[in-house]
mmCIF file of C-alpha atoms in Angstrom:
data_model
loop_
_atom_site.group_PDB
_atom_site.id
_atom_site.type_symbol
_atom_site.label_atom_id
_atom_site.label_comp_id
_atom_site.label_asym_id
_atom_site.label_seq_id
_atom_site.Cartn_x
_atom_site.Cartn_y
_atom_site.Cartn_z
ATOM 1 C CA MET A 1 -22.559 10.221 -14.133
ATOM 2 C CA THR A 2 -22.614 11.135 -10.318
ATOM 3 C CA ARG A 3 -20.011 14.072 -8.956
ATOM 4 C CA ARG A 4 -18.269 12.699 -5.743
ATOM 5 C CA VAL A 5 -17.564 15.596 -3.108
ATOM 6 C CA LEU A 6 -15.480 15.673 -0.350
ATOM 7 C CA VAL A 7 -16.360 18.034 1.879
ATOM 8 C CA VAL A 8 -14.026 18.755 4.739
ATOM 9 C CA GLU A 9 -15.904 20.812 7.255
ATOM 10 C CA ASP A 10 -15.041 20.005 11.651
ATOM 11 C CA GLN A 11 -18.528 21.473 12.537
ATOM 12 C CA LYS A 12 -20.992 18.649 11.637
ATOM 13 C CA ASP A 13 -24.098 20.964 11.356
ATOM 14 C CA ILE A 14 -22.019 22.713 8.255
ATOM 15 C CA ALA A 15 -20.797 19.515 6.676
ATOM 16 C CA ASP A 16 -24.726 18.356 6.385
ATOM 17 C CA LEU A 17 -25.861 21.762 5.421
ATOM 18 C CA VAL A 18 -23.705 21.365 2.496
ATOM 19 C CA ALA A 19 -23.950 17.381 1.838
ATOM 20 C CA LEU A 20 -27.821 18.378 1.492
ATOM 21 C CA HIS A 21 -27.393 20.820 -0.849
ATOM 22 C CA LEU A 22 -25.195 18.698 -3.272
ATOM 23 C CA ALA A 23 -27.482 16.658 -3.576
ATOM 24 C CA ASP A 24 -30.049 18.922 -4.759
ATOM 25 C CA LEU A 25 -26.841 18.925 -7.380
ATOM 26 C CA GLY A 26 -26.500 15.177 -8.253
ATOM 27 C CA ALA A 27 -23.491 15.309 -6.457
ATOM 28 C CA SER A 28 -22.869 12.522 -3.463
ATOM 29 C CA ALA A 29 -20.743 13.732 -0.475
ATOM 30 C CA VAL A 30 -18.136 12.388 1.627
ATOM 31 C CA LEU A 31 -17.724 13.803 4.642
ATOM 32 C CA ALA A 32 -14.109 14.249 6.903
ATOM 33 C CA HIS A 33 -14.532 16.437 9.831
ATOM 34 C CA ASP A 34 -10.280 16.422 10.081
ATOM 35 C CA GLY A 35 -7.420 17.315 7.882
ATOM 36 C CA MET A 36 -5.939 13.435 8.721
ATOM 37 C CA GLN A 37 -8.663 12.359 7.427
ATOM 38 C CA ALA A 38 -8.815 14.560 4.522
ATOM 39 C CA ALA A 39 -5.813 14.413 3.440
ATOM 40 C CA ALA A 40 -6.054 10.305 3.653
ATOM 41 C CA LEU A 41 -9.246 10.240 1.518
ATOM 42 C CA ALA A 42 -8.077 12.523 -1.208
ATOM 43 C CA GLN A 43 -5.103 10.341 -1.660
ATOM 44 C CA ALA A 44 -7.005 7.332 -1.591
ATOM 45 C CA GLU A 45 -9.652 8.207 -3.774
ATOM 46 C CA ALA A 46 -10.811 9.813 -6.721
ATOM 47 C CA PHE A 47 -13.589 13.005 -6.275
ATOM 48 C CA ASP A 48 -14.661 15.860 -8.663
ATOM 49 C CA LEU A 49 -14.009 18.681 -5.866
ATOM 50 C CA VAL A 50 -12.679 19.187 -2.723
ATOM 51 C CA ILE A 51 -14.889 21.665 -0.225
ATOM 52 C CA LEU A 52 -12.051 22.541 1.749
ATOM 53 C CA ASP A 53 -12.034 24.540 5.456
ATOM 54 C CA ILE A 54 -8.709 25.823 6.814
ATOM 55 C CA MET A 55 -9.777 25.919 10.159
ATOM 56 C CA LEU A 56 -9.347 22.047 11.162
ATOM 57 C CA PRO A 57 -8.100 19.534 14.090
ATOM 58 C CA ARG A 58 -5.019 17.229 13.399
ATOM 59 C CA LEU A 59 -3.938 19.579 10.279
ATOM 60 C CA ASP A 60 -5.020 22.567 9.009
ATOM 61 C CA GLY A 61 -6.672 22.954 5.809
ATOM 62 C CA LEU A 62 -3.399 24.526 3.915
ATOM 63 C CA GLU A 63 -1.348 21.406 4.857
ATOM 64 C CA VAL A 64 -4.272 19.202 3.111
ATOM 65 C CA LEU A 65 -4.202 21.193 0.042
ATOM 66 C CA LYS A 66 -0.551 20.789 -0.333
ATOM 67 C CA ARG A 67 -0.585 17.082 -0.354
ATOM 68 C CA ILE A 68 -3.275 16.846 -2.836
ATOM 69 C CA ARG A 69 -1.707 19.459 -4.946
ATOM 70 C CA ALA A 70 1.118 16.988 -4.207
ATOM 71 C CA GLY A 71 -0.233 14.286 -5.776
ATOM 72 C CA THR A 72 -0.721 12.950 -9.716
ATOM 73 C CA ARG A 73 -4.545 13.134 -10.500
ATOM 74 C CA TYR A 74 -5.730 16.688 -10.314
ATOM 75 C CA THR A 75 -8.990 17.888 -8.312
ATOM 76 C CA PRO A 76 -10.504 21.179 -8.158
ATOM 77 C CA VAL A 77 -10.322 22.335 -4.817
ATOM 78 C CA LEU A 78 -12.963 25.209 -2.667
ATOM 79 C CA LEU A 79 -11.470 27.034 0.393
ATOM 80 C CA LEU A 80 -13.872 27.626 3.133
ATOM 81 C CA THR A 81 -11.995 30.632 4.396
ATOM 82 C CA SER A 82 -12.678 33.326 7.928
ATOM 83 C CA LYS A 83 -13.175 37.111 6.580
ATOM 84 C CA SER A 84 -10.319 37.632 9.641
ATOM 85 C CA THR A 85 -7.665 35.576 7.522
ATOM 86 C CA GLU A 86 -7.176 37.211 4.272
ATOM 87 C CA LEU A 87 -3.234 35.704 4.188
ATOM 88 C CA ASP A 88 -4.645 31.942 4.796
ATOM 89 C CA ARG A 89 -7.123 32.600 1.427
ATOM 90 C CA VAL A 90 -4.176 34.594 -0.072
ATOM 91 C CA LEU A 91 -1.361 31.529 0.587
ATOM 92 C CA GLY A 92 -4.325 28.562 -0.591
ATOM 93 C CA LEU A 93 -4.718 30.350 -3.709
ATOM 94 C CA GLU A 94 -1.344 30.228 -4.154
ATOM 95 C CA LEU A 95 -0.484 26.582 -3.766
ATOM 96 C CA GLY A 96 -3.363 25.749 -6.270
ATOM 97 C CA ALA A 97 -6.871 26.309 -4.559
ATOM 98 C CA ASP A 98 -9.362 26.943 -7.691
ATOM 99 C CA ASP A 99 -11.600 29.331 -5.850
ATOM 100 C CA TYR A 100 -13.021 30.308 -1.932
ATOM 101 C CA VAL A 101 -16.137 31.084 0.321
ATOM 102 C CA THR A 102 -15.407 33.051 3.148
ATOM 103 C CA LYS A 103 -17.458 32.682 6.220
ATOM 104 C CA PRO A 104 -20.326 32.731 7.427
ATOM 105 C CA PHE A 105 -21.261 31.759 3.456
ATOM 106 C CA SER A 106 -24.708 31.524 1.432
ATOM 107 C CA ILE A 107 -25.182 28.281 0.706
ATOM 108 C CA THR A 108 -26.690 29.248 -2.640
ATOM 109 C CA GLU A 109 -23.151 31.387 -3.400
ATOM 110 C CA LEU A 110 -21.456 28.349 -2.190
ATOM 111 C CA MET A 111 -23.591 25.882 -4.785
ATOM 112 C CA ALA A 112 -23.181 29.085 -7.711
ATOM 113 C CA ARG A 113 -19.376 27.997 -6.958
ATOM 114 C CA VAL A 114 -19.575 24.469 -7.484
ATOM 115 C CA LYS A 115 -21.258 24.525 -10.302
ATOM 116 C CA ALA A 116 -18.854 27.018 -11.764
ATOM 117 C CA ILE A 117 -16.313 24.909 -11.312
ATOM 118 C CA PHE A 118 -18.068 21.823 -12.351
ATOM 119 C CA ARG A 119 -19.107 23.675 -15.741
ATOM 120 C CA ARG A 120 -15.128 24.499 -16.201
ATOM 121 C CA ALA A 121 -14.334 20.978 -15.372
ATOM 122 C CA GLU A 122 -16.920 19.503 -18.165
ATOM 123 C CA ALA A 123 -15.063 22.269 -20.643
ATOM 124 C CA MET A 124 -11.690 20.861 -19.598
ATOM 125 C CA ALA A 125 -12.582 17.244 -20.082
ATOM 126 C CA LEU A 126 -14.422 18.118 -23.285
ATOM 127 C CA ARG A 127 -10.746 19.680 -24.713
ATOM 128 C CA ASN A 128 -8.404 17.154 -23.702
ATOM 129 C CA ALA A 129 -11.034 14.582 -25.052
ATOM 130 C CA ASP A 130 -10.173 16.723 -28.707
ATOM 131 C CA PRO A 131 -6.424 17.834 -28.211
ATOM 132 C CA LYS A 132 -6.909 19.398 -32.002
ATOM 133 C CA VAL A 133 -9.522 21.544 -30.233
ATOM 134 C CA GLU A 134 -6.539 23.734 -27.917
ATOM 135 C CA GLN A 135 -3.261 23.442 -30.202
ATOM 136 C CA THR A 136 -0.439 25.166 -27.600
ATOM 137 C CA ARG A 137 -0.069 28.702 -28.221
ATOM 138 C CA VAL A 138 3.278 30.591 -28.773
ATOM 139 C CA ALA A 139 2.787 34.449 -27.736
ATOM 140 C CA GLY A 140 6.239 36.453 -27.221
ATOM 141 C CA GLU A 141 8.572 34.488 -25.057
ATOM 142 C CA LEU A 142 5.731 32.099 -23.810
ATOM 143 C CA THR A 143 4.282 29.528 -24.493
ATOM 144 C CA ILE A 144 0.716 28.251 -23.433
ATOM 145 C CA ASP A 145 -0.290 24.309 -23.889
ATOM 146 C CA PRO A 146 -3.729 24.473 -23.090
ATOM 147 C CA VAL A 147 -4.222 20.383 -22.881
ATOM 148 C CA GLY A 148 -1.150 19.786 -21.134
ATOM 149 C CA ARG A 149 -1.573 23.097 -18.464
ATOM 150 C CA VAL A 150 1.678 23.794 -18.979
ATOM 151 C CA VAL A 151 3.082 27.027 -19.507
ATOM 152 C CA THR A 152 7.093 28.042 -20.061
ATOM 153 C CA ARG A 153 8.698 31.770 -20.632
ATOM 154 C CA ARG A 154 11.960 31.636 -22.525
ATOM 155 C CA GLY A 155 11.990 27.240 -22.232
ATOM 156 C CA VAL A 156 11.837 27.590 -18.068
ATOM 157 C CA PRO A 157 8.219 25.853 -16.906
ATOM 158 C CA VAL A 158 6.527 29.101 -15.249
ATOM 159 C CA GLU A 159 3.797 27.539 -11.948
ATOM 160 C CA LEU A 160 1.235 28.811 -12.016
ATOM 161 C CA THR A 161 -2.156 28.037 -9.858
ATOM 162 C CA ALA A 162 -4.937 26.734 -11.768
ATOM 163 C CA LYS A 163 -6.536 30.101 -11.767
ATOM 164 C CA GLU A 164 -4.211 31.775 -12.703
ATOM 165 C CA PHE A 165 -3.507 29.428 -15.878
ATOM 166 C CA ASP A 166 -6.879 29.861 -16.356
ATOM 167 C CA LEU A 167 -6.919 33.579 -16.476
ATOM 168 C CA LEU A 168 -4.288 33.501 -18.726
ATOM 169 C CA LEU A 169 -5.671 31.132 -21.118
ATOM 170 C CA CYS A 170 -8.642 33.077 -21.824
ATOM 171 C CA PHE A 171 -6.153 36.006 -22.636
ATOM 172 C CA ALA A 172 -3.943 34.314 -25.049
ATOM 173 C CA GLN A 173 -7.262 33.261 -26.435
ATOM 174 C CA ASN A 174 -8.271 36.301 -27.197
ATOM 175 C CA PRO A 175 -5.237 38.984 -27.903
ATOM 176 C CA GLY A 176 -6.053 42.350 -27.863
ATOM 177 C CA ARG A 177 -9.661 42.034 -26.962
ATOM 178 C CA VAL A 178 -10.676 44.394 -23.793
ATOM 179 C CA PHE A 179 -12.014 42.952 -20.849
ATOM 180 C CA THR A 180 -13.881 44.379 -18.179
ATOM 181 C CA ARG A 181 -13.115 42.377 -14.164
ATOM 182 C CA SER A 182 -16.820 41.515 -14.510
ATOM 183 C CA GLN A 183 -16.669 39.339 -17.588
ATOM 184 C CA LEU A 184 -13.384 38.175 -16.280
ATOM 185 C CA LEU A 185 -14.886 36.785 -13.300
ATOM 186 C CA ASP A 186 -17.921 35.374 -15.196
ATOM 187 C CA LEU A 187 -15.549 33.896 -18.042
ATOM 188 C CA VAL A 188 -12.493 32.748 -15.845
ATOM 189 C CA TRP A 189 -14.235 32.064 -11.952
ATOM 190 C CA GLY A 190 -17.816 31.489 -13.426
ATOM 191 C CA TYR A 191 -19.648 34.176 -12.034
ATOM 192 C CA SER A 192 -19.947 37.558 -11.745
ATOM 193 C CA HIS A 193 -20.520 39.122 -8.377
ATOM 194 C CA SER A 194 -20.330 42.895 -7.428
ATOM 195 C CA GLY A 195 -17.522 43.385 -4.895
ATOM 196 C CA TYR A 196 -15.689 40.497 -6.098
ATOM 197 C CA GLU A 197 -13.423 42.448 -9.112
ATOM 198 C CA HIS A 198 -9.984 42.537 -6.314
ATOM 199 C CA THR A 199 -9.911 39.008 -7.055
ATOM 200 C CA VAL A 200 -9.511 39.767 -10.726
ATOM 201 C CA ASN A 201 -7.043 42.715 -9.999
ATOM 202 C CA SER A 202 -5.072 40.193 -7.246
ATOM 203 C CA HIS A 203 -4.797 37.451 -9.703
ATOM 204 C CA ILE A 204 -3.347 39.841 -12.167
ATOM 205 C CA ASN A 205 -0.313 41.225 -10.062
ATOM 206 C CA ARG A 206 0.486 37.531 -9.620
ATOM 207 C CA LEU A 207 0.178 36.346 -12.551
ATOM 208 C CA ARG A 208 2.084 39.142 -14.015
ATOM 209 C CA ALA A 209 5.002 38.685 -11.606
ATOM 210 C CA LYS A 210 5.322 35.052 -12.953
ATOM 211 C CA ILE A 211 5.299 35.818 -16.899
ATOM 212 C CA GLU A 212 6.667 39.215 -17.424
ATOM 213 C CA ALA A 213 10.450 40.081 -17.124
ATOM 214 C CA ASP A 214 9.055 43.180 -15.243
ATOM 215 C CA PRO A 215 6.084 43.176 -13.623
ATOM 216 C CA SER A 216 5.744 46.933 -13.428
ATOM 217 C CA GLN A 217 6.121 47.729 -16.678
ATOM 218 C CA PRO A 218 4.042 44.516 -18.059
ATOM 219 C CA ARG A 219 4.849 43.418 -22.244
ATOM 220 C CA HIS A 220 1.645 40.616 -21.978
ATOM 221 C CA VAL A 221 -0.766 41.638 -19.556
ATOM 222 C CA LEU A 222 -2.019 45.063 -20.100
ATOM 223 C CA THR A 223 -3.977 47.515 -18.064
ATOM 224 C CA VAL A 224 -6.834 49.670 -19.999
ATOM 225 C CA TRP A 225 -7.416 52.373 -18.302
ATOM 226 C CA SER A 226 -11.197 52.614 -16.607
ATOM 227 C CA VAL A 227 -12.091 49.373 -18.297
ATOM 228 C CA GLY A 228 -9.913 46.670 -17.823
ATOM 229 C CA TYR A 229 -7.423 44.293 -19.046
ATOM 230 C CA LYS A 230 -6.253 43.340 -22.203
ATOM 231 C CA PHE A 231 -3.144 40.666 -23.867
ATOM 232 C CA ALA A 232 -0.559 41.603 -25.836
ATOM 233 C CA ASP A 233 1.539 38.578 -28.171
ATOM 234 C CA GLY A 234 4.356 41.158 -27.873
ATOM 235 C CA LEU A 235 7.928 39.686 -26.510
#
């Protein structure tokens, strides 16, 4: 089945370039050039991915992302952001973006991120088709449901972004194993480029703030100095 990708970009030449390379991956592109049009399309139709610029006329990309995440259908979202808008990137991740690429971007890197998202979506679909493959995991005071993608702490739901959940699940599936930042990038994000280790650090910090009783003294996601991180099932 051909994947459908909504490309939201107000610069027509960039949108056309992205659409051209998506076709090389066997995906069809639907183009939107402003936020209002994008939000309407995302709510009315099913897409396998939304490539979303933040700086858009009529409605900015972060508001479009909010509307997408307010719906009942889960759609992966890859943000296109300016290098000068770090706050927007952080807000985008907090709102549930799956990944981001900064402008000006390499089309090769963008397509690598797209392929990584497609691979994760395929893996998720396989797990959902056979729920027995992924059982609910209990780790101390945390309960992690891989199929429903729900996390609770002492019975209270924990609101995680898509990438925070994937990161936690990767840890919970491998308790005690030490992961380097490069390994986590490869396993969770689907790529392992040098220079992106800060992405792991920022996600770890946000994850700890949500699942740890005291993020400054974590009991679940532990730092292994000079190496990386590991997961402990302790209370």
